[in-house]
Amino acid sequence: MMDPERLSNLAKSLLEPDVVERMLGRYALVRKLGEGGAGVVWKAWDTKLERWVAVKEPRLDHGNARERFLREARAAARLKHPGLIQIYEADEHDGQAFIVMDFVEGRRLDETTLNPRDGAALMARVCDAVECVHAQGIVHRDIKPQNILVDAGQAPRLGDFGLAKTLEAGPLTVEGGFLGTPQYVAPEQAAGRLAEIGPRTDVYALGATLYHVLCGRPPFDGEDAPAILGKKLRGEGPRPVSQVHGPLPPALVQIVGRAMEARPEDRYPSAASLGEDLRRFLRGEEPGRRPLSLRWAKRLAPGLAVALLAAAALGTFWVRGSRDAAYETARQKGDELWIRSLGFLRGADRDGLRRVLGETMRAFERATSEAPSRPYPWLMRGRCRMLLGEKVEAERAWTRALALDPACGAALLERAKLHLAAYARLRLPSESADDAALRKKGQDDLAAARAARDLDATALKLLEGLAHLGSRDFAKAAAALRAYTDENSWDASALAMLGAAEYYGGRFDAAESTWTRVIALEPLAERYAARGHARFRLGRHEQALEDYDRAVRLAPDVADAWCDRGAALQAASQLDRAIADYSEAIARRPDLARAFVLRGTARAEKGDVEQADQDFLEAQRIAPFDVDAYVNRGVAFLRWKRTAEAVEEFDAALEIDPGHVEALSRRGVCRLLTLDCEGAMRDFEKALAIAPENPDLHFHRAQARYAKGETAKAAEELKTSLGKAPAGWARRARAEELLREWEEKK
């Protein structure tokens, strides 16, 4: 029994009058949501985080099963996608293994009635979620309507990763053993052929689930498990979907058939390609071309089967010959290796990643040699090159794919991402470059992508967000990138760009949260450094220092990592250690202007005017168009009360980059100090047009308003700055003090 006082406290926390059945660690199990042969799922209250969760207790009959369950569930816990039920943790308590999941209010898909179009649209979204699972090197192995919840907004959420399998992990299941639900599992899973289980195994289950959605019952309905498994082992399929449902659009029948082919190589190569065909159906287009299986041709409506087979005889549908078979073999091998390579992204095994990507490229090169006119192998070769950091070669590959098919949406998306991301990086504050050519390329690709036949609105949001980031409209960039990442939470690069938009837009708390998500996907040095920047601007210098420490450990030869850590040490008034880090950066890269700029700021803070100015001048010599070299020299002059010289430096910075927020802000402060209130207001307003969420800018503009005699407006502006400021804002106490003073004078 629970301690009565603890139970009483717990009851006060609960949001409805459920009875606590028992405790499982810190989780109060209050009501069974479902129970079956595999285990029981509870609605539970997390007493530590004070939230509702779902807790699954599997029935595991031996330690090997428990080890498998925990290993695979923990792997699944890293998945994040709006179409997945989030797993929070997998653990044991008193010998009972369990997983803790997001609690979703909704109905199971098998309890939901949908018309064929709505069913196809919903399953396309499920395919997106499954593609995210596969991209992390995980196979679900138990996709079925009972494991898909449809929430109040009619959005599907796939859950129950109790049987999930990581592709890299060694097998714990005995070869020949069976796991899964007979009606929905693929033949290779039914036979226990573990070596054959991969993404196409889940594609079969998606097809079987679509069958259930269309027909209102599962494939092989009314038969016992041994009979179903026997049919699958013999390669037999269920009753044709059109016979069970009645007349259906031929394209939809064809999609179900291809997804449920007995042989993995005859199915869709990925969940994404199945989702693409479902969306083609919804747009009134024909599914993507493929060899037509005679077995599935017979399962279509008789008249349609005759028409399709006749068309095949006339060459409308390509017939698989020896060359086509060789292409399919090479392409399938490439797809499998690509999925495997994605599993290396989360780890530190860069050599392993390069090795697998090399094998992947060789497979797609073989596919190209077998079918030179197909754009898909060139698309994938470009993706491999991009992961290897070979951007020029990646661009060439995508350009070749587009030469073969100018409307190939996937290639357009990849090339546009490359061009627009590079353009955006060059246009971020503190960087400058002749970006006209990149901007033109990116804009041309974006225009072409808008006209592409198979790019949806979400993909276009990514491109539009990058374009806005390049034009430094950070609010629009963040909105567009957020719309994309909400549906593609696995895309670390897009999330990083969202973090940049939030950071440069002055939303440092949002940027910190976004980069935390990026780190969960890619724990790389530059990701830790980016989060450190946000924490630094939030005044969380100790946390920033931890991030910079991690970046230095992960990339000790990267001079910028030493600069970042030095900046955090400087903020903590550890000037000698900061100068040592900056000097370490200079030793690694004597041409790094940033290191000289930062060492100059630290020396200026110590009062070493001569050496500080030498560092600033050296930075300007190395990089005459580096805005920071001028801004920070101006800040040093401001510190030394040499206001006129400070303004000259800020003017020089703004000649290079007219939209540099820091230069505008600092020049505004200088003008305010010299009682040029109108000039100060102009600078602050220009800066706020770029970074409207920046509390410092509102604070400075409030001071300018007060100096002009606009006390009431100044007080309102201070309230705005306080409302936008994070908890650790350095100027909070001063702003609150001024607000009290000014409100008394209103």
XYZ file of C-alpha atoms in Angstrom, residues 329 332 357 611 633:
5
model
C 18.274 -4.851 -57.641
C 16.812 -1.608 -53.800
C 27.724 6.057 -47.828
C 47.116 45.663 -26.835
C 36.368 48.252 -31.620
